[in-house]
RNA sequence: CGGGGUGUAGCGUAGCCCGGUUAGCGCGUCUGCUUUGGGAGCAGAAGGUCGCAGGUUCGAAUCCUGCCACCCCGACCA
């Protein structure tokens, strides 16, 4: 086990914090609740961002950028929306500082009070829909498919690195459509994009579903989500896609002329994923030795360690191997450090979660081999140099697949059907994961269960089989099971 | 905002209750030598406004007052 990482068994929460900090993903900052994303963490985020950006563009979206500040009055135009966000908004009231008269530093200049206060965006629906009013006149202007990469601020009372920070990075898609069906189709399409990204790139299986009214986005008619399961049995909402109906179009008066020359409000969607995915990535995989980054997202996929130290001869061979791998599109680092010993380096690269490590020493040069170590299973093998490149390319795919399968096996074994309240309460504590149970469909019951157990309805899975049953809590009739879990 | 706790070197800490040499130790860093296929050893060195401000005292990391920051539990959390 790693020297400086708390084990999952000892303290899962501390393990997570140790990993994030010791692997150089992020640090606490001088600002409470805000973090510094360090170069290694940002490199992973960049890979996520670039991949998603390509997927958005492949589905017809374009990028734009809207202001960080939102006039306070905008927020109150959609009733549910302001209700949901008002309690966590940072507000700009002044635009100037001045030197304090007693020389104690700078103070806010009371003469520089803003006429209308500005909100730092917690999300951009309002400013975007206010803009869309001017952009949309005709059905020919639709659909409008725009995405924005941005930072947002939500003044959370309690924060955790990546999982919930006061400021975070994300993308938010905001689309406008001529018909209800088309908007719903868009909502579902982007949910599929998120699910594909989570599963194929992050190697993290997700459940696609729809939120209950209680958990719905403030201002949405329906909120779809992907829910992932972390290794401690807690669920994590990894992405959301909202069907906004005509709520924002009505709030901001965005109408268009139809083909039939009538006037109608447009239909809207919004969808987003954030740097929270970094937290998901860490907690879905990784172990007591450190991170485990799936190959497709790893900034460095292969590291070559000359053993015991980088002699000119070893370096020449290592660089040649690296060049060959790079020509196949593999991201390779050659370790040229001449200070630390091999054992130290092995541990360090495992902490960073680099999928494949190649050890090259004098013994290998003699035999024409190289030692191949994979991060996911810790297995080591000796491979002929002549077949190394294709071996590594295949291995990276195998690791990606293995990480997904392992996470899926865990997830699948942690979706437990439950039919009695006692068992429900017991399994929440003893096993965790998703509990599939009947629910009477009311917000009151959902709230009651949350108060008593801290478990929430994570989602009603898509294509959920309909089956008659009785609510786990109230015994009232139910038509389907829903997924409960304790969540981040 | 309620309850509890902590601030000492880059990190982790001892000392505080019971005031008294030059604030000690581990990790890390730097230098040198020996090592090197799973987190090296020895020798030496550098590194401190003891969270901030005031007070008590011959003397304060230690006692008193005020302030600040952070952490944990709870409330809150698309």
Coordinates of C-alpha atoms in Angstrom, one line a residue, chain A:
Chain A
X1 CA 0.0 0.0 0.0
X2 CA 1.1 3.5 -0.7
X3 CA 3.0 5.3 2.0
X4 CA 1.0 8.5 2.0
X5 CA -2.5 7.5 1.0
X6 CA -5.1 6.6 3.6
X7 CA -6.6 3.2 2.7
X8 CA -10.2 3.0 1.5
X9 CA -11.1 0.6 4.4
X10 CA -9.8 3.0 7.0
X11 CA -11.5 6.2 5.8
X12 CA -12.9 6.3 2.3
X13 CA -13.4 10.1 2.4
X14 CA -9.9 10.7 3.5
X15 CA -8.6 8.3 0.8
X16 CA -10.4 10.4 -1.8
X17 CA -8.9 13.6 -0.5
X18 CA -5.4 12.0 -0.3
X19 CA -5.6 10.8 -3.9
X20 CA -6.7 14.1 -5.3
X21 CA -4.0 16.0 -3.5
X22 CA -1.1 13.5 -3.5
X23 CA -1.6 12.6 -7.2
X24 CA -1.5 16.3 -8.0
X25 CA -5.0 16.7 -9.3
X26 CA -6.0 19.7 -7.2
X27 CA -5.2 21.7 -4.1
X28 CA -7.2 23.8 -1.7
X29 CA -6.9 27.5 -2.4
X30 CA -6.8 30.8 -0.5
X31 CA -10.5 31.1 -1.2
X32 CA -12.8 28.9 0.9
X33 CA -14.6 26.4 -1.2
X34 CA -12.6 27.1 -4.3
X35 CA -9.9 24.8 -5.5
X36 CA -6.8 25.1 -7.7
X37 CA -6.8 22.5 -10.4
X38 CA -3.2 21.5 -10.9
X39 CA -1.6 20.6 -14.2
X40 CA -2.1 16.9 -14.0
X41 CA -5.7 17.2 -13.0
X42 CA -6.2 19.8 -15.7
X43 CA -4.6 17.6 -18.3
X44 CA -7.2 14.9 -17.5
X45 CA -10.0 17.5 -17.6
X46 CA -8.7 18.7 -21.0
X47 CA -9.0 15.2 -22.4
X48 CA -12.5 14.9 -21.1
X49 CA -13.4 18.4 -22.5
X50 CA -11.8 17.8 -25.9
X51 CA -13.6 14.4 -26.2
X52 CA -17.0 15.8 -25.2
X53 CA -16.5 18.9 -27.4
X54 CA -16.0 16.6 -30.4
X55 CA -19.1 14.6 -29.5
X56 CA -21.1 17.8 -29.2
X57 CA -19.9 19.0 -32.6
X58 CA -20.6 15.6 -34.2
X59 CA -24.2 16.0 -33.0
X60 CA -24.5 19.4 -34.7
X61 CA -23.7 21.8 -31.9
X62 CA -21.6 24.9 -31.9
X63 CA -19.8 26.7 -29.2
X64 CA -20.4 30.3 -28.0
X65 CA -19.7 32.3 -24.9
X66 CA -22.1 34.3 -22.7
X67 CA -21.3 36.7 -19.8
X68 CA -20.1 35.7 -16.4
X69 CA -22.5 38.2 -14.9
X70 CA -26.3 38.2 -15.0
X71 CA -28.5 41.1 -14.1
X72 CA -30.3 40.3 -10.8
X73 CA -33.7 40.9 -12.3
X74 CA -33.2 38.1 -14.9
X75 CA -33.0 35.4 -12.3
X76 CA -36.5 36.1 -11.0
X77 CA -38.2 35.8 -14.4
X78 CA -38.6 32.1 -14.1
X79 CA -40.2 31.3 -10.7
X80 CA -38.9 27.8 -10.1
X81 CA -35.5 28.8 -11.3
X82 CA -35.0 31.6 -8.8
X83 CA -36.4 29.4 -6.1
X84 CA -33.7 26.8 -6.8
X85 CA -30.7 29.1 -7.1
X86 CA -31.3 32.2 -5.0
X87 CA -29.8 30.7 -1.9
X88 CA -26.4 30.1 -3.4
X89 CA -25.7 33.1 -5.6
X90 CA -22.6 35.4 -5.3
X91 CA -23.7 39.0 -5.9
X92 CA -21.7 41.9 -7.3
X93 CA -22.7 45.1 -5.7
X94 CA -19.8 47.5 -6.4
X95 CA -17.3 48.1 -9.1
X96 CA -14.5 50.0 -7.4
X97 CA -12.2 49.9 -4.4
X98 CA -10.3 52.8 -2.8
X99 CA -7.6 53.2 -0.3
X100 CA -8.9 53.3 3.3
X101 CA -8.5 56.6 4.9
X102 CA -6.7 55.1 7.9
X103 CA -4.2 53.5 5.6
X104 CA -5.3 50.0 6.6
X105 CA -5.6 48.8 3.0
X106 CA -8.4 49.0 0.4
X107 CA -12.1 49.2 1.0
X108 CA -15.2 49.1 -1.2
X109 CA -15.9 52.6 -2.5
X110 CA -19.5 53.3 -1.4
X111 CA -19.8 55.8 -4.3
X112 CA -19.3 52.9 -6.7
X113 CA -22.6 51.1 -6.0
X114 CA -24.1 49.4 -9.0
X115 CA -27.5 50.6 -10.1
X116 CA -28.6 46.9 -10.6
X117 CA -26.7 44.3 -8.8
X118 CA -25.1 41.5 -10.8
X119 CA -25.3 37.8 -10.1
X120 CA -22.3 35.6 -10.8
X121 CA -23.9 32.9 -13.0
X122 CA -24.8 29.7 -11.2
X123 CA -26.0 28.5 -14.6
X124 CA -26.7 30.5 -17.7
X125 CA -30.3 29.8 -18.8
X126 CA -31.5 33.3 -18.0
X127 CA -28.9 35.3 -19.8
X128 CA -28.9 32.9 -22.7
X129 CA -32.7 33.0 -23.1
X130 CA -32.7 36.7 -22.9
X131 CA -30.3 36.7 -25.8
X132 CA -32.1 34.0 -27.8
X133 CA -35.2 36.3 -27.9
X134 CA -33.2 38.5 -30.3
X135 CA -31.8 35.6 -32.3
X136 CA -35.0 33.7 -32.9
X137 CA -37.7 35.1 -35.2
X138 CA -38.6 32.3 -37.6
X139 CA -38.9 28.5 -37.6
X140 CA -36.0 28.9 -40.0
X141 CA -33.8 30.0 -37.1
X142 CA -34.5 26.7 -35.3
X143 CA -33.2 24.5 -34.0
X144 CA -30.6 26.6 -32.3
X145 CA -27.9 24.2 -30.9
X146 CA -25.4 26.0 -28.7
X147 CA -22.9 24.9 -26.1
X148 CA -20.8 26.9 -23.8
X149 CA -17.6 26.0 -21.8
X150 CA -17.6 28.1 -18.7
X151 CA -17.1 28.5 -15.0
X152 CA -20.0 28.9 -12.7
X153 CA -20.4 29.8 -9.0
X154 CA -22.7 28.2 -6.5
X155 CA -22.1 29.3 -2.9
X156 CA -22.3 25.9 -1.4
X157 CA -22.2 25.6 2.4
X158 CA -20.0 22.6 2.4
X159 CA -17.6 21.7 -0.4
X160 CA -15.5 18.8 -1.4
X161 CA -12.7 18.8 -4.0
X162 CA -14.2 18.3 -7.5
X163 CA -17.4 16.8 -6.2
X164 CA -18.8 20.1 -4.9
X165 CA -16.9 23.3 -5.1
X166 CA -18.0 26.9 -5.0
X167 CA -16.7 27.6 -8.5
X168 CA -16.5 24.8 -11.0
X169 CA -15.8 24.3 -14.7
X170 CA -18.5 22.8 -16.9
X171 CA -20.2 22.9 -20.2
X172 CA -23.8 23.9 -20.6
X173 CA -25.7 23.2 -23.8
X174 CA -28.8 25.4 -24.4
X175 CA -30.9 24.5 -27.4
X176 CA -34.2 25.9 -28.8
X177 CA -36.6 23.9 -30.9
X178 CA -39.8 24.3 -32.9
X179 CA -41.6 21.4 -31.3
X180 CA -42.0 19.6 -28.0
X181 CA -41.0 16.3 -29.5
X182 CA -37.9 17.6 -31.1
X183 CA -36.8 19.2 -27.8
X184 CA -37.4 15.9 -25.9
X185 CA -35.5 14.1 -28.6
X186 CA -32.6 16.5 -28.1
X187 CA -32.7 16.0 -24.3
X188 CA -32.5 12.2 -24.8
X189 CA -29.8 12.4 -27.4
X190 CA -27.5 14.4 -25.2
X191 CA -28.2 12.1 -22.3
X192 CA -27.0 9.3 -24.6
X193 CA -23.9 11.3 -25.4
X194 CA -23.1 11.6 -21.7
X195 CA -23.7 7.9 -21.1
X196 CA -21.5 7.0 -24.0
X197 CA -18.8 9.3 -22.8
X198 CA -19.0 7.9 -19.2
X199 CA -18.9 4.3 -20.3
X200 CA -16.6 4.3 -23.3
X201 CA -14.1 7.0 -22.1
X202 CA -14.3 7.1 -18.4
X203 CA -14.9 3.3 -18.2
X204 CA -17.7 4.1 -15.8
X205 CA -21.0 2.4 -16.1
X206 CA -24.1 4.6 -15.6
X207 CA -27.8 4.2 -15.2
X208 CA -29.8 6.4 -17.5
X209 CA -33.0 7.6 -16.0
X210 CA -35.4 10.5 -15.2
X211 CA -35.5 12.4 -12.0
X212 CA -38.5 12.6 -9.7
X213 CA -40.2 16.0 -9.3
X214 CA -38.3 16.6 -6.1
X215 CA -35.0 16.2 -7.7
X216 CA -35.8 18.0 -10.9
X217 CA -33.7 21.0 -12.1
X218 CA -35.2 24.3 -11.1
X219 CA -37.2 25.3 -14.1
X220 CA -37.3 22.0 -16.0
X221 CA -40.3 19.9 -17.0
X222 CA -38.2 16.8 -16.9
X223 CA -34.6 16.2 -15.8
X224 CA -32.8 13.2 -17.2
X225 CA -29.6 12.0 -15.6
X226 CA -26.8 9.5 -15.6
X227 CA -26.2 8.0 -12.2
X228 CA -22.9 6.3 -11.4
X229 CA -21.9 4.2 -8.4
X230 CA -18.8 4.9 -6.5
X231 CA -16.7 2.2 -4.7
X232 CA -18.1 3.0 -1.3
X233 CA -21.6 2.2 -2.5
X234 CA -22.8 5.8 -2.8
X235 CA -24.3 7.1 -6.0
X236 CA -23.1 10.1 -7.9
X237 CA -25.1 12.1 -10.4
X238 CA -22.6 12.4 -13.3
X239 CA -24.6 14.4 -15.8
X240 CA -28.0 15.9 -16.4
X241 CA -30.1 16.8 -19.5
X242 CA -33.2 18.9 -19.0
X243 CA -36.3 19.2 -21.0
X244 CA -37.3 22.8 -20.2
X245 CA -40.6 22.8 -22.0
X246 CA -41.6 26.4 -22.8
X247 CA -40.8 27.7 -19.3
X248 CA -37.9 29.9 -20.3
X249 CA -39.3 30.9 -23.7
X250 CA -42.4 32.2 -21.8
X251 CA -40.3 33.9 -19.1
X252 CA -38.1 35.7 -21.7
X253 CA -40.8 35.9 -24.4
X254 CA -39.0 33.9 -27.1
X255 CA -41.5 33.3 -29.8
X256 CA -41.2 32.4 -33.5
X257 CA -43.2 32.4 -36.6
X258 CA -44.2 29.0 -37.7
X259 CA -44.6 27.6 -41.2
X260 CA -48.3 28.2 -40.9
X261 CA -47.7 31.8 -40.0
X262 CA -48.7 31.5 -36.4
X263 CA -46.8 32.7 -33.4
X264 CA -45.5 30.1 -30.9
X265 CA -43.1 29.8 -28.0
X266 CA -40.0 27.8 -28.6
X267 CA -39.2 24.6 -26.8
X268 CA -35.9 24.3 -24.8
X269 CA -33.3 22.0 -23.4
X270 CA -30.2 22.4 -21.4
X271 CA -27.6 19.8 -20.4
X272 CA -24.4 19.8 -18.6
X273 CA -21.5 18.0 -17.1
X274 CA -18.8 19.5 -14.9
X275 CA -15.4 19.0 -13.3
X276 CA -17.4 16.8 -10.9
X277 CA -16.6 14.1 -13.5
X278 CA -13.1 14.2 -12.2
X279 CA -14.3 13.2 -8.8
X280 CA -16.4 10.4 -10.3
X281 CA -13.3 9.2 -12.3
X282 CA -11.3 9.0 -9.1
X283 CA -13.9 7.2 -7.0
X284 CA -15.2 4.8 -9.7
X285 CA -11.7 3.4 -10.2
X286 CA -8.5 3.8 -8.2
X287 CA -7.2 1.9 -5.2
X288 CA -5.1 2.2 -2.1
X289 CA -2.0 2.6 -4.3
X290 CA -3.3 5.6 -6.1
X291 CA -5.2 6.7 -9.1
X292 CA -6.2 4.5 -12.0
X293 CA -6.9 6.5 -15.1
X294 CA -8.6 4.7 -18.0
X295 CA -6.2 4.7 -21.0
X296 CA -8.4 6.7 -23.3
X297 CA -8.3 9.7 -20.8
X298 CA -4.8 9.2 -19.4
X299 CA -2.6 12.2 -20.3
X300 CA 0.3 9.7 -20.2
X301 CA -0.7 6.2 -21.2
X302 CA 2.8 4.6 -21.1
X303 CA 5.8 5.5 -19.1
X304 CA 9.2 4.0 -19.8
X305 CA 11.5 3.6 -16.8
X306 CA 15.2 2.9 -17.5
X307 CA 16.5 0.6 -14.8
X308 CA 18.2 1.4 -12.6
X309 CA 19.0 4.8 -14.1
X310 CA 18.9 6.4 -17.5
X311 CA 22.3 5.5 -19.1
X312 CA 22.9 6.8 -22.6
X313 CA 22.4 3.3 -24.0
X314 CA 19.1 2.7 -22.1
X315 CA 17.8 6.2 -23.1
X316 CA 18.5 5.6 -26.7
X317 CA 16.6 2.4 -26.7
X318 CA 13.8 3.9 -24.6
X319 CA 13.4 6.9 -27.0
X320 CA 13.3 4.5 -30.0
X321 CA 10.5 2.5 -28.3
X322 CA 8.7 5.7 -27.4
X323 CA 8.9 7.0 -31.0
X324 CA 7.5 3.8 -32.3
X325 CA 4.6 3.9 -29.8
X326 CA 3.9 7.5 -30.6
X327 CA 3.7 6.7 -34.3
X328 CA 0.7 4.5 -33.3
X329 CA -0.9 7.4 -31.4
X330 CA 0.2 6.3 -27.9
X331 CA 1.0 9.0 -25.4
X332 CA 4.4 8.1 -23.9
X333 CA 6.7 9.5 -21.4
X334 CA 10.3 8.5 -21.0
X335 CA 11.6 8.8 -17.4
X336 CA 14.9 10.7 -17.5
X337 CA 15.2 11.3 -13.8
X338 CA 18.5 10.2 -12.4
X339 CA 17.8 10.9 -8.8
X340 CA 15.3 8.4 -7.6
X341 CA 15.5 4.6 -7.6
X342 CA 13.3 2.3 -9.6
X343 CA 11.1 1.2 -6.6
X344 CA 10.3 4.8 -5.8
X345 CA 9.4 5.5 -9.4
X346 CA 7.1 2.5 -9.7
X347 CA 5.2 3.6 -6.7
X348 CA 4.9 7.2 -8.0
X349 CA 3.6 6.2 -11.4
X350 CA 1.1 3.9 -9.8
X351 CA 0.0 6.8 -7.7
X352 CA -0.5 8.8 -10.8
X353 CA -2.5 6.0 -12.4
X354 CA -0.5 5.7 -15.6
X355 CA -2.0 2.6 -17.3
X356 CA 1.1 0.9 -18.5
X357 CA 4.7 1.0 -17.2
X358 CA 7.6 -0.4 -19.2
X359 CA 10.8 -1.3 -17.3
X360 CA 13.9 -1.4 -19.4
X361 CA 17.2 -2.5 -17.9
X362 CA 20.5 -4.2 -18.9
X363 CA 19.0 -7.6 -18.4
X364 CA 16.4 -6.7 -21.1
X365 CA 18.9 -5.3 -23.5
X366 CA 20.7 -8.7 -23.4
X367 CA 17.5 -10.7 -23.8
X368 CA 15.8 -8.4 -26.3
X369 CA 12.8 -8.0 -23.9
X370 CA 11.1 -5.4 -21.8
X371 CA 9.0 -5.6 -18.6
X372 CA 5.4 -4.6 -19.1
X373 CA 3.4 -3.7 -16.0
X374 CA -0.3 -2.8 -16.1
X375 CA -1.8 -0.6 -13.5
X376 CA -5.3 -2.1 -13.3
X377 CA -4.2 -5.6 -12.3
X378 CA -0.6 -5.0 -11.2
X379 CA 0.5 -7.8 -13.4
X380 CA 4.0 -7.8 -14.9
X381 CA 5.2 -9.7 -17.8
X382 CA 8.3 -9.9 -20.0
X383 CA 7.6 -9.1 -23.7
X384 CA 9.8 -9.5 -26.8
X385 CA 10.9 -6.0 -28.0
X386 CA 10.0 -7.0 -31.6
X387 CA 6.3 -7.3 -30.8
X388 CA 6.2 -4.6 -28.1
X389 CA 4.3 -1.9 -29.9
X390 CA 1.3 -4.0 -31.0
X391 CA 1.3 -5.6 -27.6
X392 CA 1.1 -2.2 -25.9
X393 CA -1.6 -0.9 -28.2
X394 CA -3.7 -4.0 -27.5
X395 CA -3.0 -3.9 -23.8
X396 CA -4.3 -0.3 -23.6
X397 CA -7.6 -1.4 -25.1
X398 CA -7.6 -4.4 -22.8
X399 CA -7.1 -2.2 -19.7
X400 CA -9.8 0.2 -20.8
X401 CA -12.2 -2.8 -21.3
X402 CA -11.2 -4.4 -18.0
X403 CA -11.7 -1.3 -16.0
X404 CA -15.2 -0.9 -17.4
X405 CA -16.0 -4.5 -16.8
X406 CA -14.8 -4.4 -13.3
X407 CA -16.8 -1.3 -12.5
X408 CA -19.8 -2.8 -14.2
X409 CA -19.6 -6.0 -12.3
X410 CA -19.5 -4.0 -9.1
X411 CA -22.4 -1.8 -10.2
X412 CA -24.5 -4.8 -11.3
X413 CA -24.0 -6.6 -8.1
X414 CA -25.1 -3.5 -6.2
X415 CA -28.5 -3.0 -7.7
X416 CA -30.6 -4.9 -5.2
X417 CA -34.3 -5.4 -5.4
X418 CA -35.9 -4.8 -2.0
X419 CA -39.5 -5.4 -1.0
X420 CA -39.6 -4.6 2.7
X421 CA -38.8 -1.5 4.7
X422 CA -36.7 -3.3 7.2
X423 CA -34.6 -4.8 4.5
X424 CA -34.3 -1.5 2.8
X425 CA -32.9 0.2 5.9
X426 CA -30.6 -2.7 6.6
X427 CA -29.2 -2.9 3.1
X428 CA -28.6 0.8 2.9
X429 CA -26.2 0.5 5.9
X430 CA -24.7 -3.0 5.2
X431 CA -24.4 -3.0 1.4
X432 CA -25.1 0.4 -0.1
X433 CA -25.5 0.8 -3.8
X434 CA -28.8 1.1 -5.6
X435 CA -31.9 -0.3 -4.0
X436 CA -34.6 -1.1 -6.5
X437 CA -37.9 -0.6 -4.7
X438 CA -41.5 0.3 -5.2
X439 CA -42.6 3.8 -4.3
X440 CA -46.0 5.3 -4.2
X441 CA -45.1 8.2 -6.5
X442 CA -45.5 11.0 -4.1
X443 CA -43.0 13.7 -3.1
X444 CA -44.1 13.4 0.5
X445 CA -43.1 9.7 0.7
X446 CA -39.8 10.5 -1.1
X447 CA -39.1 13.2 1.4
X448 CA -40.0 11.0 4.4
X449 CA -37.6 8.3 3.2
X450 CA -34.9 10.8 2.7
X451 CA -35.3 12.2 6.2
X452 CA -35.3 8.8 7.8
X453 CA -32.5 7.2 5.8
X454 CA -30.6 9.9 3.8
X455 CA -31.5 7.8 0.7
X456 CA -32.9 9.6 -2.3
X457 CA -34.5 8.4 -5.4
X458 CA -31.6 8.7 -7.9
X459 CA -33.7 8.1 -10.9
X460 CA -36.5 6.2 -12.5
X461 CA -34.5 4.1 -15.1
X462 CA -35.4 4.6 -18.8
X463 CA -37.4 1.8 -20.2
X464 CA -38.3 0.8 -16.7
X465 CA -40.3 -2.4 -16.6
X466 CA -43.9 -1.8 -15.3
X467 CA -44.9 -4.1 -12.5
X468 CA -47.6 -3.9 -9.8
X469 CA -46.4 -3.7 -6.3
X470 CA -46.7 -1.8 -3.0
X471 CA -44.7 1.2 -1.8
X472 CA -41.8 0.2 0.4
X473 CA -42.7 2.9 2.9
X474 CA -46.4 3.4 2.8
X475 CA -47.7 0.2 1.3
X476 CA -49.8 2.1 -1.2
X477 CA -50.0 0.7 -4.7
X478 CA -47.1 1.3 -7.1
X479 CA -46.6 0.6 -10.8
X480 CA -42.8 0.4 -11.0
X481 CA -39.6 0.1 -9.0
X482 CA -37.3 3.1 -8.7
X483 CA -33.6 3.3 -7.8
X484 CA -32.8 4.6 -4.3
X485 CA -29.3 5.3 -2.9
X486 CA -27.4 7.5 -0.7
X487 CA -25.6 10.0 -2.9
X488 CA -22.8 12.5 -3.1

